[in-house]
Amino acid sequence: MSQKAAITVYLQALGAHYLGAHAYRVNDIKIELVYSGGTLILPYRLSPNFSNDGNPSANFTAGASSFMPIITVPQSAAEPNASVHFLSPDFTTVCGRAELVLPKQAELAYLNISVPITATNKPMLLRYPVLLNPAQPAYAITVPVPGLYLSPCTIKGQLAVFVKMMCGCPVTMGPPASLWPANDFTVYANVLDKAGNTTSYPLAYDSTQTGNSLFTAALLPGQKPIKSVNFTAIQKSTGNYGAVLQA
């Protein structure tokens, strides 16, 4: 008789939470397992008003916590060390889940994952190896998803963009309001005017609106009519980066 196994896949934003209700187009995320038994679809189900995106804790729990920590950079010279939190799922955490018939011998299979991003009309495609063992009846896998979630904002006389983690978690001035402080991010707007010239603007966090992840810069007095704006952001501590075009 063929051995069956349960497989659960969590998608964790690099250095942040699992991709849940606040992620970009979460309902369009797709996960499939490709192995000798065929292609198995793992529905990425989100239950509105019920699913969560993980529970961060200062304590690591073996067998429950994700291998990938959330690192928060120091906010002052009085805090020489970064703080670290570990993420754990519970029964409400959104994930991909299915049951498969295991091969009769150990086999290297692959997860094919499609995650929508704001930068292009095409999703980010990830491939993640999974070793299937006929003697192992359950698999819980965490796949890191790199990137930043950028969305432009229209404010008269300004360049503005919201910068969030891929899970949709906001950037703020720092703890305790957020694990992702604004000083860990470098944000630029590259403005292409209708004459074909490009001007680069550094953006600063808008501290007047707490917790909204907004970065802005005032347009220069001599700025020519704008054709498009390419916003870019980098998280210094992880190397995470993102971009989005406002035409």
PDB file of C-alpha atoms in Angstrom:
ATOM      1  CA  MET A   1       0.000   0.000   0.000  1.00  0.00           C
ATOM      2  CA  SER A   2       1.336   3.431  -0.944  1.00  0.00           C
ATOM      3  CA  GLN A   3       2.398   5.683   1.898  1.00  0.00           C
ATOM      4  CA  LYS A   4       0.697   9.084   2.059  1.00  0.00           C
ATOM      5  CA  ALA A   5       2.059  12.262   3.599  1.00  0.00           C
ATOM      6  CA  ALA A   6       0.791  15.726   4.485  1.00  0.00           C
ATOM      7  CA  ILE A   7       2.764  18.691   3.151  1.00  0.00           C
ATOM      8  CA  THR A   8       2.421  22.244   4.443  1.00  0.00           C
ATOM      9  CA  VAL A   9       4.253  25.186   2.856  1.00  0.00           C
ATOM     10  CA  TYR A  10       4.636  28.601   4.499  1.00  0.00           C
ATOM     11  CA  LEU A  11       5.814  31.574   2.437  1.00  0.00           C
ATOM     12  CA  GLN A  12       7.777  33.964   4.650  1.00  0.00           C
ATOM     13  CA  ALA A  13       8.742  37.431   3.490  1.00  0.00           C
ATOM     14  CA  LEU A  14      12.514  37.734   3.868  1.00  0.00           C
ATOM     15  CA  GLY A  15      13.111  39.146   7.343  1.00  0.00           C
ATOM     16  CA  ALA A  16       9.394  39.565   8.073  1.00  0.00           C
ATOM     17  CA  HIS A  17       6.037  37.768   8.441  1.00  0.00           C
ATOM     18  CA  TYR A  18       4.353  35.078   6.376  1.00  0.00           C
ATOM     19  CA  LEU A  19       2.523  36.245   3.253  1.00  0.00           C
ATOM     20  CA  GLY A  20      -1.055  36.644   4.454  1.00  0.00           C
ATOM     21  CA  ALA A  21      -3.974  39.032   4.294  1.00  0.00           C
ATOM     22  CA  HIS A  22      -1.809  42.150   3.828  1.00  0.00           C
ATOM     23  CA  ALA A  23       0.445  40.809   1.068  1.00  0.00           C
ATOM     24  CA  TYR A  24       0.095  42.043  -2.504  1.00  0.00           C
ATOM     25  CA  ARG A  25      -2.603  40.082  -4.392  1.00  0.00           C
ATOM     26  CA  VAL A  26      -2.380  37.194  -1.941  1.00  0.00           C
ATOM     27  CA  ASN A  27      -5.217  35.331  -3.643  1.00  0.00           C
ATOM     28  CA  ASP A  28      -3.079  35.041  -6.797  1.00  0.00           C
ATOM     29  CA  ILE A  29      -0.226  33.213  -5.051  1.00  0.00           C
ATOM     30  CA  LYS A  30       0.262  29.727  -6.494  1.00  0.00           C
ATOM     31  CA  ILE A  31       2.193  26.715  -5.148  1.00  0.00           C
ATOM     32  CA  GLU A  32       2.688  23.339  -6.806  1.00  0.00           C
ATOM     33  CA  LEU A  33       4.841  20.305  -6.022  1.00  0.00           C
ATOM     34  CA  VAL A  34       6.403  18.539  -9.004  1.00  0.00           C
ATOM     35  CA  TYR A  35       7.613  14.967  -8.475  1.00  0.00           C
ATOM     36  CA  SER A  36       7.444  11.493 -10.000  1.00  0.00           C
ATOM     37  CA  GLY A  37       3.814  11.202  -8.914  1.00  0.00           C
ATOM     38  CA  GLY A  38       2.868  14.204 -11.042  1.00  0.00           C
ATOM     39  CA  THR A  39       2.080  17.827 -10.247  1.00  0.00           C
ATOM     40  CA  LEU A  40       0.311  18.469  -6.954  1.00  0.00           C
ATOM     41  CA  ILE A  41      -1.445  21.810  -6.373  1.00  0.00           C
ATOM     42  CA  LEU A  42      -1.193  23.247  -2.861  1.00  0.00           C
ATOM     43  CA  PRO A  43      -4.042  25.796  -2.539  1.00  0.00           C
ATOM     44  CA  TYR A  44      -2.890  28.937  -0.716  1.00  0.00           C
ATOM     45  CA  ARG A  45      -6.056  29.576   1.242  1.00  0.00           C
ATOM     46  CA  LEU A  46      -6.830  32.818   3.024  1.00  0.00           C
ATOM     47  CA  SER A  47      -9.814  32.970   5.360  1.00  0.00           C
ATOM     48  CA  PRO A  48     -10.919  36.631   5.734  1.00  0.00           C
ATOM     49  CA  ASN A  49     -11.089  37.860   9.347  1.00  0.00           C
ATOM     50  CA  PHE A  50      -9.539  34.589  10.517  1.00  0.00           C
ATOM     51  CA  SER A  51      -6.098  33.942   8.982  1.00  0.00           C
ATOM     52  CA  ASN A  52      -3.002  35.519  10.490  1.00  0.00           C
ATOM     53  CA  ASP A  53       0.531  36.006   9.175  1.00  0.00           C
ATOM     54  CA  GLY A  54       2.489  34.505  12.062  1.00  0.00           C
ATOM     55  CA  ASN A  55       3.383  35.299  15.655  1.00  0.00           C
ATOM     56  CA  PRO A  56       6.764  36.939  16.408  1.00  0.00           C
ATOM     57  CA  SER A  57       8.470  36.204  19.721  1.00  0.00           C
ATOM     58  CA  ALA A  58      11.818  36.949  21.316  1.00  0.00           C
ATOM     59  CA  ASN A  59      12.087  33.231  22.126  1.00  0.00           C
ATOM     60  CA  PHE A  60      12.951  30.472  19.661  1.00  0.00           C
ATOM     61  CA  THR A  61      10.847  27.301  19.866  1.00  0.00           C
ATOM     62  CA  ALA A  62      12.396  24.259  18.225  1.00  0.00           C
ATOM     63  CA  GLY A  63      10.010  22.580  15.828  1.00  0.00           C
ATOM     64  CA  ALA A  64       7.722  25.618  15.652  1.00  0.00           C
ATOM     65  CA  SER A  65       9.737  28.778  14.991  1.00  0.00           C
ATOM     66  CA  SER A  66      10.877  29.650  11.484  1.00  0.00           C
ATOM     67  CA  PHE A  67      14.578  29.273  10.740  1.00  0.00           C
ATOM     68  CA  MET A  68      14.608  32.854   9.426  1.00  0.00           C
ATOM     69  CA  PRO A  69      14.626  35.553  12.153  1.00  0.00           C
ATOM     70  CA  ILE A  70      13.292  39.101  12.025  1.00  0.00           C
ATOM     71  CA  ILE A  71      16.209  41.442  12.722  1.00  0.00           C
ATOM     72  CA  THR A  72      15.544  45.016  13.866  1.00  0.00           C
ATOM     73  CA  VAL A  73      18.482  47.399  13.523  1.00  0.00           C
ATOM     74  CA  PRO A  74      19.484  49.593  16.511  1.00  0.00           C
ATOM     75  CA  GLN A  75      17.821  53.006  16.750  1.00  0.00           C
ATOM     76  CA  SER A  76      20.538  54.808  18.702  1.00  0.00           C
ATOM     77  CA  ALA A  77      24.063  54.520  20.077  1.00  0.00           C
ATOM     78  CA  ALA A  78      22.475  53.402  23.345  1.00  0.00           C
ATOM     79  CA  GLU A  79      21.297  50.258  21.520  1.00  0.00           C
ATOM     80  CA  PRO A  80      24.536  48.741  20.156  1.00  0.00           C
ATOM     81  CA  ASN A  81      22.942  45.424  19.224  1.00  0.00           C
ATOM     82  CA  ALA A  82      20.101  44.531  16.887  1.00  0.00           C
ATOM     83  CA  SER A  83      17.020  42.893  18.370  1.00  0.00           C
ATOM     84  CA  VAL A  84      15.861  39.529  17.064  1.00  0.00           C
ATOM     85  CA  HIS A  85      12.384  37.996  16.873  1.00  0.00           C
ATOM     86  CA  PHE A  86      11.406  34.520  15.732  1.00  0.00           C
ATOM     87  CA  LEU A  87       8.226  33.813  13.782  1.00  0.00           C
ATOM     88  CA  SER A  88       5.886  30.875  14.422  1.00  0.00           C
ATOM     89  CA  PRO A  89       2.650  29.843  12.696  1.00  0.00           C
ATOM     90  CA  ASP A  90      -0.531  28.649  14.355  1.00  0.00           C
ATOM     91  CA  PHE A  91      -3.606  26.877  12.998  1.00  0.00           C
ATOM     92  CA  THR A  92      -4.930  30.140  11.481  1.00  0.00           C
ATOM     93  CA  THR A  93      -1.724  31.061   9.605  1.00  0.00           C
ATOM     94  CA  VAL A  94      -2.196  31.107   5.837  1.00  0.00           C
ATOM     95  CA  CYS A  95      -0.242  28.384   4.032  1.00  0.00           C
ATOM     96  CA  GLY A  96      -0.332  25.926   1.152  1.00  0.00           C
ATOM     97  CA  ARG A  97      -1.457  22.469   2.194  1.00  0.00           C
ATOM     98  CA  ALA A  98      -2.135  19.127   0.480  1.00  0.00           C
ATOM     99  CA  GLU A  99      -1.689  15.370   0.769  1.00  0.00           C
ATOM    100  CA  LEU A 100       0.553  13.380  -1.543  1.00  0.00           C
ATOM    101  CA  VAL A 101       1.339   9.763  -2.293  1.00  0.00           C
ATOM    102  CA  LEU A 102       5.007   9.298  -1.458  1.00  0.00           C
ATOM    103  CA  PRO A 103       7.414   7.663  -3.931  1.00  0.00           C
ATOM    104  CA  LYS A 104       8.754   4.222  -3.021  1.00  0.00           C
ATOM    105  CA  GLN A 105      12.310   5.575  -2.884  1.00  0.00           C
ATOM    106  CA  ALA A 106      13.818   8.841  -1.688  1.00  0.00           C
ATOM    107  CA  GLU A 107      13.378  11.481  -4.349  1.00  0.00           C
ATOM    108  CA  LEU A 108      14.288  15.146  -4.894  1.00  0.00           C
ATOM    109  CA  ALA A 109      11.113  17.018  -5.807  1.00  0.00           C
ATOM    110  CA  TYR A 110      10.540  20.747  -6.405  1.00  0.00           C
ATOM    111  CA  LEU A 111       8.098  23.374  -5.271  1.00  0.00           C
ATOM    112  CA  ASN A 112       7.190  25.851  -8.010  1.00  0.00           C
ATOM    113  CA  ILE A 113       5.925  29.070  -6.440  1.00  0.00           C
ATOM    114  CA  SER A 114       4.404  32.125  -8.127  1.00  0.00           C
ATOM    115  CA  VAL A 115       4.157  35.366  -6.105  1.00  0.00           C
ATOM    116  CA  PRO A 116       2.693  38.590  -7.591  1.00  0.00           C
ATOM    117  CA  ILE A 117       4.905  41.687  -7.264  1.00  0.00           C
ATOM    118  CA  THR A 118       4.219  45.370  -7.886  1.00  0.00           C
ATOM    119  CA  ALA A 119       7.244  45.958 -10.134  1.00  0.00           C
ATOM    120  CA  THR A 120       5.953  44.098 -13.210  1.00  0.00           C
ATOM    121  CA  ASN A 121       2.865  42.494 -14.670  1.00  0.00           C
ATOM    122  CA  LYS A 122       4.608  39.138 -14.294  1.00  0.00           C
ATOM    123  CA  PRO A 123       4.937  37.310 -10.936  1.00  0.00           C
ATOM    124  CA  MET A 124       8.133  36.352  -9.130  1.00  0.00           C
ATOM    125  CA  LEU A 125       8.841  32.672  -9.786  1.00  0.00           C
ATOM    126  CA  LEU A 126      10.601  30.627  -7.101  1.00  0.00           C
ATOM    127  CA  ARG A 127      11.805  27.019  -7.211  1.00  0.00           C
ATOM    128  CA  TYR A 128      12.504  25.244  -3.946  1.00  0.00           C
ATOM    129  CA  PRO A 129      13.856  21.669  -3.516  1.00  0.00           C
ATOM    130  CA  VAL A 130      12.073  19.128  -1.320  1.00  0.00           C
ATOM    131  CA  LEU A 131      13.537  15.742  -0.419  1.00  0.00           C
ATOM    132  CA  LEU A 132      10.698  13.217  -0.283  1.00  0.00           C
ATOM    133  CA  ASN A 133      11.366  10.265   1.985  1.00  0.00           C
ATOM    134  CA  PRO A 134       8.949   7.301   1.960  1.00  0.00           C
ATOM    135  CA  ALA A 135       9.469   6.925   5.732  1.00  0.00           C
ATOM    136  CA  GLN A 136       8.485  10.537   6.525  1.00  0.00           C
ATOM    137  CA  PRO A 137       4.703  11.092   6.837  1.00  0.00           C
ATOM    138  CA  ALA A 138       4.633  14.895   7.251  1.00  0.00           C
ATOM    139  CA  TYR A 139       6.460  17.893   5.777  1.00  0.00           C
ATOM    140  CA  ALA A 140       6.394  21.486   7.025  1.00  0.00           C
ATOM    141  CA  ILE A 141       8.439  23.767   4.781  1.00  0.00           C
ATOM    142  CA  THR A 142       9.171  27.491   5.011  1.00  0.00           C
ATOM    143  CA  VAL A 143      10.200  29.210   1.781  1.00  0.00           C
ATOM    144  CA  PRO A 144      11.759  32.712   2.003  1.00  0.00           C
ATOM    145  CA  VAL A 145      10.310  35.296  -0.393  1.00  0.00           C
ATOM    146  CA  PRO A 146      12.672  38.233  -1.074  1.00  0.00           C
ATOM    147  CA  GLY A 147      11.695  41.750  -2.106  1.00  0.00           C
ATOM    148  CA  LEU A 148       9.879  44.859  -0.923  1.00  0.00           C
ATOM    149  CA  TYR A 149       6.262  45.844  -1.544  1.00  0.00           C
ATOM    150  CA  LEU A 150       6.154  49.345  -3.107  1.00  0.00           C
ATOM    151  CA  SER A 151       3.027  51.280  -4.083  1.00  0.00           C
ATOM    152  CA  PRO A 152       3.040  54.880  -5.396  1.00  0.00           C
ATOM    153  CA  CYS A 153       0.921  57.599  -3.808  1.00  0.00           C
ATOM    154  CA  THR A 154      -0.318  60.805  -5.486  1.00  0.00           C
ATOM    155  CA  ILE A 155       0.338  63.951  -3.426  1.00  0.00           C
ATOM    156  CA  LYS A 156       0.358  67.365  -5.119  1.00  0.00           C
ATOM    157  CA  GLY A 157       3.857  68.846  -5.408  1.00  0.00           C
ATOM    158  CA  GLN A 158       5.522  65.717  -4.044  1.00  0.00           C
ATOM    159  CA  LEU A 159       6.924  62.355  -4.983  1.00  0.00           C
ATOM    160  CA  ALA A 160       5.513  59.715  -2.655  1.00  0.00           C
ATOM    161  CA  VAL A 161       5.608  55.942  -2.282  1.00  0.00           C
ATOM    162  CA  PHE A 162       4.573  53.439   0.376  1.00  0.00           C
ATOM    163  CA  VAL A 163       7.380  50.992   1.268  1.00  0.00           C
ATOM    164  CA  LYS A 164       6.460  47.781   3.061  1.00  0.00           C
ATOM    165  CA  MET A 165       7.823  44.296   3.580  1.00  0.00           C
ATOM    166  CA  MET A 166       6.549  41.651   1.143  1.00  0.00           C
ATOM    167  CA  CYS A 167       4.024  40.539   3.769  1.00  0.00           C
ATOM    168  CA  GLY A 168       2.594  44.068   3.849  1.00  0.00           C
ATOM    169  CA  CYS A 169       4.085  44.933   7.241  1.00  0.00           C
ATOM    170  CA  PRO A 170       4.685  48.692   7.543  1.00  0.00           C
ATOM    171  CA  VAL A 171       7.881  50.657   8.014  1.00  0.00           C
ATOM    172  CA  THR A 172       7.765  53.195  10.881  1.00  0.00           C
ATOM    173  CA  MET A 173      10.124  55.191  13.027  1.00  0.00           C
ATOM    174  CA  GLY A 174      10.997  52.010  14.896  1.00  0.00           C
ATOM    175  CA  PRO A 175      10.081  49.799  17.857  1.00  0.00           C
ATOM    176  CA  PRO A 176       7.730  49.264  19.552  1.00  0.00           C
ATOM    177  CA  ALA A 177       5.444  50.400  16.706  1.00  0.00           C
ATOM    178  CA  SER A 178       7.297  48.342  14.114  1.00  0.00           C
ATOM    179  CA  LEU A 179      10.049  45.761  13.778  1.00  0.00           C
ATOM    180  CA  TRP A 180      11.128  47.502  10.548  1.00  0.00           C
ATOM    181  CA  PRO A 181      12.380  51.023  11.350  1.00  0.00           C
ATOM    182  CA  ALA A 182      12.643  53.713   8.673  1.00  0.00           C
ATOM    183  CA  ASN A 183      16.395  54.215   9.130  1.00  0.00           C
ATOM    184  CA  ASP A 184      16.964  50.720   7.684  1.00  0.00           C
ATOM    185  CA  PHE A 185      15.618  51.805   4.271  1.00  0.00           C
ATOM    186  CA  THR A 186      17.036  53.904   1.429  1.00  0.00           C
ATOM    187  CA  VAL A 187      14.389  55.129  -1.005  1.00  0.00           C
ATOM    188  CA  TYR A 188      14.808  57.003  -4.309  1.00  0.00           C
ATOM    189  CA  ALA A 189      12.582  58.328  -7.084  1.00  0.00           C
ATOM    190  CA  ASN A 190      14.125  58.511 -10.555  1.00  0.00           C
ATOM    191  CA  VAL A 191      12.041  61.023 -12.482  1.00  0.00           C
ATOM    192  CA  LEU A 192      11.938  60.942 -16.291  1.00  0.00           C
ATOM    193  CA  ASP A 193      10.612  64.187 -17.729  1.00  0.00           C
ATOM    194  CA  LYS A 194       8.938  64.608 -21.110  1.00  0.00           C
ATOM    195  CA  ALA A 195      12.159  66.016 -22.595  1.00  0.00           C
ATOM    196  CA  GLY A 196      13.948  62.733 -21.843  1.00  0.00           C
ATOM    197  CA  ASN A 197      15.998  63.945 -18.851  1.00  0.00           C
ATOM    198  CA  THR A 198      16.269  62.007 -15.571  1.00  0.00           C
ATOM    199  CA  THR A 199      16.455  63.525 -12.084  1.00  0.00           C
ATOM    200  CA  SER A 200      17.094  61.446  -8.965  1.00  0.00           C
ATOM    201  CA  TYR A 201      15.345  62.386  -5.711  1.00  0.00           C
ATOM    202  CA  PRO A 202      16.185  60.863  -2.301  1.00  0.00           C
ATOM    203  CA  LEU A 203      12.986  60.255  -0.327  1.00  0.00           C
ATOM    204  CA  ALA A 204      12.596  60.621   3.437  1.00  0.00           C
ATOM    205  CA  TYR A 205      10.197  58.879   5.782  1.00  0.00           C
ATOM    206  CA  ASP A 206       7.117  60.996   6.502  1.00  0.00           C
ATOM    207  CA  SER A 207       7.135  61.063  10.307  1.00  0.00           C
ATOM    208  CA  THR A 208       3.993  63.247  10.433  1.00  0.00           C
ATOM    209  CA  GLN A 209       1.844  60.212   9.574  1.00  0.00           C
ATOM    210  CA  THR A 210       2.881  57.455  11.982  1.00  0.00           C
ATOM    211  CA  GLY A 211       2.836  53.885  10.783  1.00  0.00           C
ATOM    212  CA  ASN A 212       1.845  54.396   7.167  1.00  0.00           C
ATOM    213  CA  SER A 213       5.188  53.518   5.526  1.00  0.00           C
ATOM    214  CA  LEU A 214       5.142  56.688   3.418  1.00  0.00           C
ATOM    215  CA  PHE A 215       8.381  58.116   1.956  1.00  0.00           C
ATOM    216  CA  THR A 216       8.260  61.520   0.232  1.00  0.00           C
ATOM    217  CA  ALA A 217      10.283  64.296  -1.423  1.00  0.00           C
ATOM    218  CA  ALA A 218       9.184  67.743  -2.607  1.00  0.00           C
ATOM    219  CA  LEU A 219       9.498  68.375  -6.332  1.00  0.00           C
ATOM    220  CA  LEU A 220      12.234  70.831  -7.259  1.00  0.00           C
ATOM    221  CA  PRO A 221      10.948  74.276  -8.321  1.00  0.00           C
ATOM    222  CA  GLY A 222      12.385  73.819 -11.827  1.00  0.00           C
ATOM    223  CA  GLN A 223      11.134  70.276 -12.362  1.00  0.00           C
ATOM    224  CA  LYS A 224       9.914  69.861 -15.954  1.00  0.00           C
ATOM    225  CA  PRO A 225       6.665  68.013 -16.761  1.00  0.00           C
ATOM    226  CA  ILE A 226       6.983  64.407 -15.671  1.00  0.00           C
ATOM    227  CA  LYS A 227       6.565  61.434 -17.976  1.00  0.00           C
ATOM    228  CA  SER A 228       7.185  58.679 -15.396  1.00  0.00           C
ATOM    229  CA  VAL A 229       8.697  57.988 -11.984  1.00  0.00           C
ATOM    230  CA  ASN A 230      10.624  54.837 -11.072  1.00  0.00           C
ATOM    231  CA  PHE A 231      10.640  54.330  -7.306  1.00  0.00           C
ATOM    232  CA  THR A 232      13.302  52.084  -5.777  1.00  0.00           C
ATOM    233  CA  ALA A 233      13.914  50.992  -2.180  1.00  0.00           C
ATOM    234  CA  ILE A 234      16.608  48.976  -0.413  1.00  0.00           C
ATOM    235  CA  GLN A 235      16.550  47.518   3.075  1.00  0.00           C
ATOM    236  CA  LYS A 236      20.136  47.805   4.241  1.00  0.00           C
ATOM    237  CA  SER A 237      20.103  45.033   6.860  1.00  0.00           C
ATOM    238  CA  THR A 238      18.860  42.270   4.544  1.00  0.00           C
ATOM    239  CA  GLY A 239      19.689  43.482   1.025  1.00  0.00           C
ATOM    240  CA  ASN A 240      15.961  43.328   0.245  1.00  0.00           C
ATOM    241  CA  TYR A 241      14.978  45.625  -2.589  1.00  0.00           C
ATOM    242  CA  GLY A 242      11.921  46.593  -4.584  1.00  0.00           C
ATOM    243  CA  ALA A 243      10.799  48.896  -7.371  1.00  0.00           C
ATOM    244  CA  VAL A 244       7.618  50.198  -8.946  1.00  0.00           C
ATOM    245  CA  LEU A 245       6.935  52.449 -11.928  1.00  0.00           C
ATOM    246  CA  GLN A 246       4.440  55.296 -11.807  1.00  0.00           C
ATOM    247  CA  ALA A 247       3.602  56.384 -15.354  1.00  0.00           C
TER     248      ALA A 247
END
